Amino acid sequence: MQASICVPTSSTSHSLLKPNSNPLLGHSLPSKSCFPLKRRASFTTKAVLSTTKEAVLKDFHERRALKIISGLQNFDKENVASVITAAEQGGATHVDIACDPELVKLAIGLTCLPVCVSSVDPAAFPAAVEAGALMVEIGNYDSFYEMGVIFTPEQILNLAKQTKKILPSVALSVTVPHTLSLPDQVKLAEMLEQEGVDIIQTEGGKCSNPSQSGVLGLIEKASPTLAAAYSISRAVNIPVMCSSGLSAVTAPMAITAGAAGVGVGSAVNKLNDVVAMIAEVRSISDSLGASAGTGRRSTSEEKTLKL
């Protein structure tokens, strides 16, 4: 039996493993950009699972993660493909798509970046992980807010517990909703950390209505999620991802505030042209101090995850 593994040419930690090969489940999918390696009988041991998870989370622990989000309810394959391409070519470290196995297969055919899937239904995650996703996210609630649906701390905590029970070895990110007061956001984040969640994601950009235009407006729009990242990062020991309403102007502020990375959605996925998407991702990547494209690590530091 064989598994596919990606060989980086000049890459960050996200290229340590190829989503086409999912050691969390012991399955592999064919990929032209990967070569086969012999799989050992102990392929699904805890040590291998731990190493895989560590590789997926490495950019967060190094406080330079950039996750590009296509949208929890975005099932438009053409748009999702454009977002994935922009993430790959623009210098992102992760891509976040709707929890759909077919979209996951599409994603792993387009990128070597770890694929995260978002949902509020834990039962939907296994099929996506089976297809190649290496990270799951409970969050991206924006589309539900538009329908008047609000998630309580109890509901979110329960969703996290269910997900950990179903997929104990998969990296799990959980969004703390901006609809809670800041102290309640911190309290929920602390409880999620106790449940074994790997990443806390903040939000708030869409709830902000800037009164100014230009740079002042961008800063004003990002202020709720920046405040959440600042407060939560000082209360928990796990990485915090600052998301919602961020731009090349405010992404560096998120890192300064204490975030381990940033998540960007509408600033990219609402653009109509893939070239414009790539430019936007690259602009944000550069603002975080990362070089454009994949040249973020010297050749001497390149590694292949040997399983």
PDB file of C-alpha atoms in Angstrom, residues 12-186:
ATOM      1  CA  THR A  12       7.140  26.696   4.665  1.00  0.00           C
ATOM      2  CA  SER A  13       5.970  24.040   7.018  1.00  0.00           C
ATOM      3  CA  HIS A  14       2.691  23.732   5.168  1.00  0.00           C
ATOM      4  CA  SER A  15       4.522  21.807   2.459  1.00  0.00           C
ATOM      5  CA  LEU A  16       5.749  19.190   4.914  1.00  0.00           C
ATOM      6  CA  LEU A  17       2.772  17.133   3.954  1.00  0.00           C
ATOM      7  CA  LYS A  18       0.443  16.933   1.028  1.00  0.00           C
ATOM      8  CA  PRO A  19      -3.294  16.959   1.723  1.00  0.00           C
ATOM      9  CA  ASN A  20      -3.640  14.281  -0.955  1.00  0.00           C
ATOM     10  CA  SER A  21      -2.123  11.942   1.596  1.00  0.00           C
ATOM     11  CA  ASN A  22      -4.153  11.927   4.799  1.00  0.00           C
ATOM     12  CA  PRO A  23      -2.310  10.047   7.527  1.00  0.00           C
ATOM     13  CA  LEU A  24      -5.189  10.780   9.891  1.00  0.00           C
ATOM     14  CA  LEU A  25      -7.168   8.129   8.069  1.00  0.00           C
ATOM     15  CA  GLY A  26      -4.518   6.109   6.301  1.00  0.00           C
ATOM     16  CA  HIS A  27      -5.839   6.932   2.828  1.00  0.00           C
ATOM     17  CA  SER A  28      -4.209   8.530  -0.155  1.00  0.00           C
ATOM     18  CA  LEU A  29      -5.348  10.148  -3.354  1.00  0.00           C
ATOM     19  CA  PRO A  30      -3.317  10.283  -6.557  1.00  0.00           C
ATOM     20  CA  SER A  31      -1.515  13.475  -7.385  1.00  0.00           C
ATOM     21  CA  LYS A  32       0.827  14.324 -10.207  1.00  0.00           C
ATOM     22  CA  SER A  33       2.902  16.578  -7.954  1.00  0.00           C
ATOM     23  CA  CYS A  34       3.596  13.867  -5.396  1.00  0.00           C
ATOM     24  CA  PHE A  35       5.545  10.656  -5.439  1.00  0.00           C
ATOM     25  CA  PRO A  36       4.700   7.370  -3.720  1.00  0.00           C
ATOM     26  CA  LEU A  37       6.379   6.190  -0.552  1.00  0.00           C
ATOM     27  CA  LYS A  38       6.040   2.808   1.080  1.00  0.00           C
ATOM     28  CA  ARG A  39       3.669   2.947   4.007  1.00  0.00           C
ATOM     29  CA  ARG A  40       4.686   1.179   7.170  1.00  0.00           C
ATOM     30  CA  ALA A  41       2.309  -1.119   8.976  1.00  0.00           C
ATOM     31  CA  SER A  42       2.210   1.281  11.918  1.00  0.00           C
ATOM     32  CA  PHE A  43       1.123   4.164   9.674  1.00  0.00           C
ATOM     33  CA  THR A  44      -1.802   5.154  11.894  1.00  0.00           C
ATOM     34  CA  THR A  45       0.034   5.056  15.203  1.00  0.00           C
ATOM     35  CA  LYS A  46      -0.383   7.907  17.650  1.00  0.00           C
ATOM     36  CA  ALA A  47       3.151   9.089  16.912  1.00  0.00           C
ATOM     37  CA  VAL A  48       2.412   9.563  13.211  1.00  0.00           C
ATOM     38  CA  LEU A  49      -0.909  11.257  13.917  1.00  0.00           C
ATOM     39  CA  SER A  50       0.805  13.592  16.361  1.00  0.00           C
ATOM     40  CA  THR A  51       3.518  14.447  13.832  1.00  0.00           C
ATOM     41  CA  THR A  52       0.936  15.194  11.147  1.00  0.00           C
ATOM     42  CA  LYS A  53      -1.048  17.459  13.450  1.00  0.00           C
ATOM     43  CA  GLU A  54       2.114  19.234  14.521  1.00  0.00           C
ATOM     44  CA  ALA A  55       3.016  19.920  10.892  1.00  0.00           C
ATOM     45  CA  VAL A  56      -0.449  21.344  10.181  1.00  0.00           C
ATOM     46  CA  LEU A  57      -0.224  23.652  13.208  1.00  0.00           C
ATOM     47  CA  LYS A  58       3.425  24.633  12.789  1.00  0.00           C
ATOM     48  CA  ASP A  59       2.758  28.003  11.135  1.00  0.00           C
ATOM     49  CA  PHE A  60       0.398  28.899  13.974  1.00  0.00           C
ATOM     50  CA  HIS A  61       2.989  28.074  16.600  1.00  0.00           C
ATOM     51  CA  GLU A  62       5.479  30.190  14.674  1.00  0.00           C
ATOM     52  CA  ARG A  63       2.929  33.036  14.614  1.00  0.00           C
ATOM     53  CA  ARG A  64       2.852  33.505  10.838  1.00  0.00           C
ATOM     54  CA  ALA A  65      -0.237  31.618   9.690  1.00  0.00           C
ATOM     55  CA  LEU A  66      -2.370  33.063   6.902  1.00  0.00           C
ATOM     56  CA  LYS A  67      -5.598  31.195   6.207  1.00  0.00           C
ATOM     57  CA  ILE A  68      -7.672  32.172   3.179  1.00  0.00           C
ATOM     58  CA  ILE A  69     -11.379  31.407   3.594  1.00  0.00           C
ATOM     59  CA  SER A  70     -13.751  30.688   0.716  1.00  0.00           C
ATOM     60  CA  GLY A  71     -16.881  30.589   2.907  1.00  0.00           C
ATOM     61  CA  LEU A  72     -18.812  28.027   4.953  1.00  0.00           C
ATOM     62  CA  GLN A  73     -21.727  28.003   2.507  1.00  0.00           C
ATOM     63  CA  ASN A  74     -19.800  28.706  -0.673  1.00  0.00           C
ATOM     64  CA  PHE A  75     -20.216  25.635  -2.890  1.00  0.00           C
ATOM     65  CA  ASP A  76     -19.461  27.451  -6.143  1.00  0.00           C
ATOM     66  CA  LYS A  77     -16.631  25.282  -7.480  1.00  0.00           C
ATOM     67  CA  GLU A  78     -15.330  27.956  -9.833  1.00  0.00           C
ATOM     68  CA  ASN A  79     -15.106  30.567  -7.088  1.00  0.00           C
ATOM     69  CA  VAL A  80     -13.643  28.115  -4.583  1.00  0.00           C
ATOM     70  CA  ALA A  81     -11.029  27.045  -7.128  1.00  0.00           C
ATOM     71  CA  SER A  82     -10.078  30.687  -7.666  1.00  0.00           C
ATOM     72  CA  VAL A  83      -9.761  31.275  -3.922  1.00  0.00           C
ATOM     73  CA  ILE A  84      -7.589  28.172  -3.542  1.00  0.00           C
ATOM     74  CA  THR A  85      -5.384  29.236  -6.449  1.00  0.00           C
ATOM     75  CA  ALA A  86      -5.024  32.699  -4.934  1.00  0.00           C
ATOM     76  CA  ALA A  87      -4.076  31.215  -1.572  1.00  0.00           C
ATOM     77  CA  GLU A  88      -1.482  28.933  -3.163  1.00  0.00           C
ATOM     78  CA  GLN A  89       0.083  31.568  -5.392  1.00  0.00           C
ATOM     79  CA  GLY A  90      -0.294  34.488  -3.009  1.00  0.00           C
ATOM     80  CA  GLY A  91       1.731  33.010  -0.150  1.00  0.00           C
ATOM     81  CA  ALA A  92      -0.921  31.764   2.292  1.00  0.00           C
ATOM     82  CA  THR A  93      -0.211  28.868   4.668  1.00  0.00           C
ATOM     83  CA  HIS A  94      -3.711  27.325   4.841  1.00  0.00           C
ATOM     84  CA  VAL A  95      -6.975  27.352   2.909  1.00  0.00           C
ATOM     85  CA  ASP A  96     -10.432  27.048   4.486  1.00  0.00           C
ATOM     86  CA  ILE A  97     -13.393  25.778   2.428  1.00  0.00           C
ATOM     87  CA  ALA A  98     -16.932  24.528   2.988  1.00  0.00           C
ATOM     88  CA  CYS A  99     -17.226  21.058   4.480  1.00  0.00           C
ATOM     89  CA  ASP A 100     -17.872  19.128   1.291  1.00  0.00           C
ATOM     90  CA  PRO A 101     -15.843  16.066   0.159  1.00  0.00           C
ATOM     91  CA  GLU A 102     -16.003  17.082  -3.506  1.00  0.00           C
ATOM     92  CA  LEU A 103     -14.632  20.536  -2.709  1.00  0.00           C
ATOM     93  CA  VAL A 104     -11.871  18.936  -0.665  1.00  0.00           C
ATOM     94  CA  LYS A 105     -10.897  16.746  -3.613  1.00  0.00           C
ATOM     95  CA  LEU A 106     -10.901  19.845  -5.797  1.00  0.00           C
ATOM     96  CA  ALA A 107      -8.700  21.670  -3.300  1.00  0.00           C
ATOM     97  CA  ILE A 108      -6.076  18.970  -2.895  1.00  0.00           C
ATOM     98  CA  GLY A 109      -5.779  18.786  -6.657  1.00  0.00           C
ATOM     99  CA  LEU A 110      -4.901  22.480  -6.751  1.00  0.00           C
ATOM    100  CA  THR A 111      -2.693  23.082  -3.723  1.00  0.00           C
ATOM    101  CA  CYS A 112      -0.153  21.649  -1.318  1.00  0.00           C
ATOM    102  CA  LEU A 113      -1.523  23.870   1.460  1.00  0.00           C
ATOM    103  CA  PRO A 114      -3.275  22.095   4.356  1.00  0.00           C
ATOM    104  CA  VAL A 115      -7.017  22.156   3.695  1.00  0.00           C
ATOM    105  CA  CYS A 116      -9.354  23.150   6.517  1.00  0.00           C
ATOM    106  CA  VAL A 117     -13.111  22.576   6.263  1.00  0.00           C
ATOM    107  CA  SER A 118     -15.708  24.662   8.095  1.00  0.00           C
ATOM    108  CA  SER A 119     -19.080  23.526   9.396  1.00  0.00           C
ATOM    109  CA  VAL A 120     -21.393  23.666  12.405  1.00  0.00           C
ATOM    110  CA  ASP A 121     -22.265  19.989  11.994  1.00  0.00           C
ATOM    111  CA  PRO A 122     -19.622  17.673  13.540  1.00  0.00           C
ATOM    112  CA  ALA A 123     -21.135  14.676  11.738  1.00  0.00           C
ATOM    113  CA  ALA A 124     -20.167  16.250   8.405  1.00  0.00           C
ATOM    114  CA  PHE A 125     -16.441  16.387   9.187  1.00  0.00           C
ATOM    115  CA  PRO A 126     -15.407  12.703   8.792  1.00  0.00           C
ATOM    116  CA  ALA A 127     -16.327  12.535   5.091  1.00  0.00           C
ATOM    117  CA  ALA A 128     -14.295  15.682   4.413  1.00  0.00           C
ATOM    118  CA  VAL A 129     -11.322  14.310   6.354  1.00  0.00           C
ATOM    119  CA  GLU A 130     -11.696  11.048   4.443  1.00  0.00           C
ATOM    120  CA  ALA A 131     -11.415  13.102   1.250  1.00  0.00           C
ATOM    121  CA  GLY A 132      -8.184  14.751   2.401  1.00  0.00           C
ATOM    122  CA  ALA A 133      -8.911  17.640   4.799  1.00  0.00           C
ATOM    123  CA  LEU A 134      -6.304  17.928   7.561  1.00  0.00           C
ATOM    124  CA  MET A 135      -8.022  20.477   9.782  1.00  0.00           C
ATOM    125  CA  VAL A 136     -11.614  21.229  10.789  1.00  0.00           C
ATOM    126  CA  GLU A 137     -13.210  24.482  11.875  1.00  0.00           C
ATOM    127  CA  ILE A 138     -16.380  25.119  13.849  1.00  0.00           C
ATOM    128  CA  GLY A 139     -17.163  28.644  12.790  1.00  0.00           C
ATOM    129  CA  ASN A 140     -17.553  31.093   9.925  1.00  0.00           C
ATOM    130  CA  TYR A 141     -20.957  31.965  11.345  1.00  0.00           C
ATOM    131  CA  ASP A 142     -21.563  35.028   9.149  1.00  0.00           C
ATOM    132  CA  SER A 143     -24.122  33.370   6.875  1.00  0.00           C
ATOM    133  CA  PHE A 144     -26.116  32.254   9.905  1.00  0.00           C
ATOM    134  CA  TYR A 145     -26.185  35.743  11.390  1.00  0.00           C
ATOM    135  CA  GLU A 146     -27.805  36.920   8.190  1.00  0.00           C
ATOM    136  CA  MET A 147     -30.600  34.413   8.869  1.00  0.00           C
ATOM    137  CA  GLY A 148     -30.975  35.568  12.457  1.00  0.00           C
ATOM    138  CA  VAL A 149     -29.287  32.476  13.937  1.00  0.00           C
ATOM    139  CA  ILE A 150     -27.068  33.105  16.959  1.00  0.00           C
ATOM    140  CA  PHE A 151     -24.882  30.455  18.601  1.00  0.00           C
ATOM    141  CA  THR A 152     -24.678  30.296  22.390  1.00  0.00           C
ATOM    142  CA  PRO A 153     -21.523  29.376  24.335  1.00  0.00           C
ATOM    143  CA  GLU A 154     -23.194  26.129  25.396  1.00  0.00           C
ATOM    144  CA  GLN A 155     -23.941  25.179  21.794  1.00  0.00           C
ATOM    145  CA  ILE A 156     -20.409  25.936  20.629  1.00  0.00           C
ATOM    146  CA  LEU A 157     -18.867  24.043  23.530  1.00  0.00           C
ATOM    147  CA  ASN A 158     -21.078  21.045  22.760  1.00  0.00           C
ATOM    148  CA  LEU A 159     -20.120  21.150  19.058  1.00  0.00           C
ATOM    149  CA  ALA A 160     -16.447  21.166  20.037  1.00  0.00           C
ATOM    150  CA  LYS A 161     -16.910  18.189  22.372  1.00  0.00           C
ATOM    151  CA  GLN A 162     -18.726  16.219  19.671  1.00  0.00           C
ATOM    152  CA  THR A 163     -16.017  16.964  17.127  1.00  0.00           C
ATOM    153  CA  LYS A 164     -13.208  15.953  19.487  1.00  0.00           C
ATOM    154  CA  LYS A 165     -15.034  12.696  20.188  1.00  0.00           C
ATOM    155  CA  ILE A 166     -15.468  11.926  16.478  1.00  0.00           C
ATOM    156  CA  LEU A 167     -12.036  13.110  15.294  1.00  0.00           C
ATOM    157  CA  PRO A 168      -9.690  13.198  18.302  1.00  0.00           C
ATOM    158  CA  SER A 169      -6.515  13.356  16.216  1.00  0.00           C
ATOM    159  CA  VAL A 170      -7.539  16.069  13.725  1.00  0.00           C
ATOM    160  CA  ALA A 171      -6.515  19.684  14.272  1.00  0.00           C
ATOM    161  CA  LEU A 172      -9.589  21.579  15.505  1.00  0.00           C
ATOM    162  CA  SER A 173     -10.229  25.313  15.324  1.00  0.00           C
ATOM    163  CA  VAL A 174     -13.279  26.911  16.931  1.00  0.00           C
ATOM    164  CA  THR A 175     -14.558  30.432  16.348  1.00  0.00           C
ATOM    165  CA  VAL A 176     -15.696  32.462  19.340  1.00  0.00           C
ATOM    166  CA  PRO A 177     -18.642  34.580  18.133  1.00  0.00           C
ATOM    167  CA  HIS A 178     -18.513  38.355  18.283  1.00  0.00           C
ATOM    168  CA  THR A 179     -22.134  38.352  19.473  1.00  0.00           C
ATOM    169  CA  LEU A 180     -20.809  37.599  22.971  1.00  0.00           C
ATOM    170  CA  SER A 181     -19.406  40.313  25.213  1.00  0.00           C
ATOM    171  CA  LEU A 182     -15.617  40.416  25.325  1.00  0.00           C
ATOM    172  CA  PRO A 183     -15.433  38.874  28.831  1.00  0.00           C
ATOM    173  CA  ASP A 184     -17.761  36.075  27.696  1.00  0.00           C
ATOM    174  CA  GLN A 185     -15.635  35.495  24.594  1.00  0.00           C
ATOM    175  CA  VAL A 186     -12.601  35.065  26.838  1.00  0.00           C
TER     176      VAL A 186
END
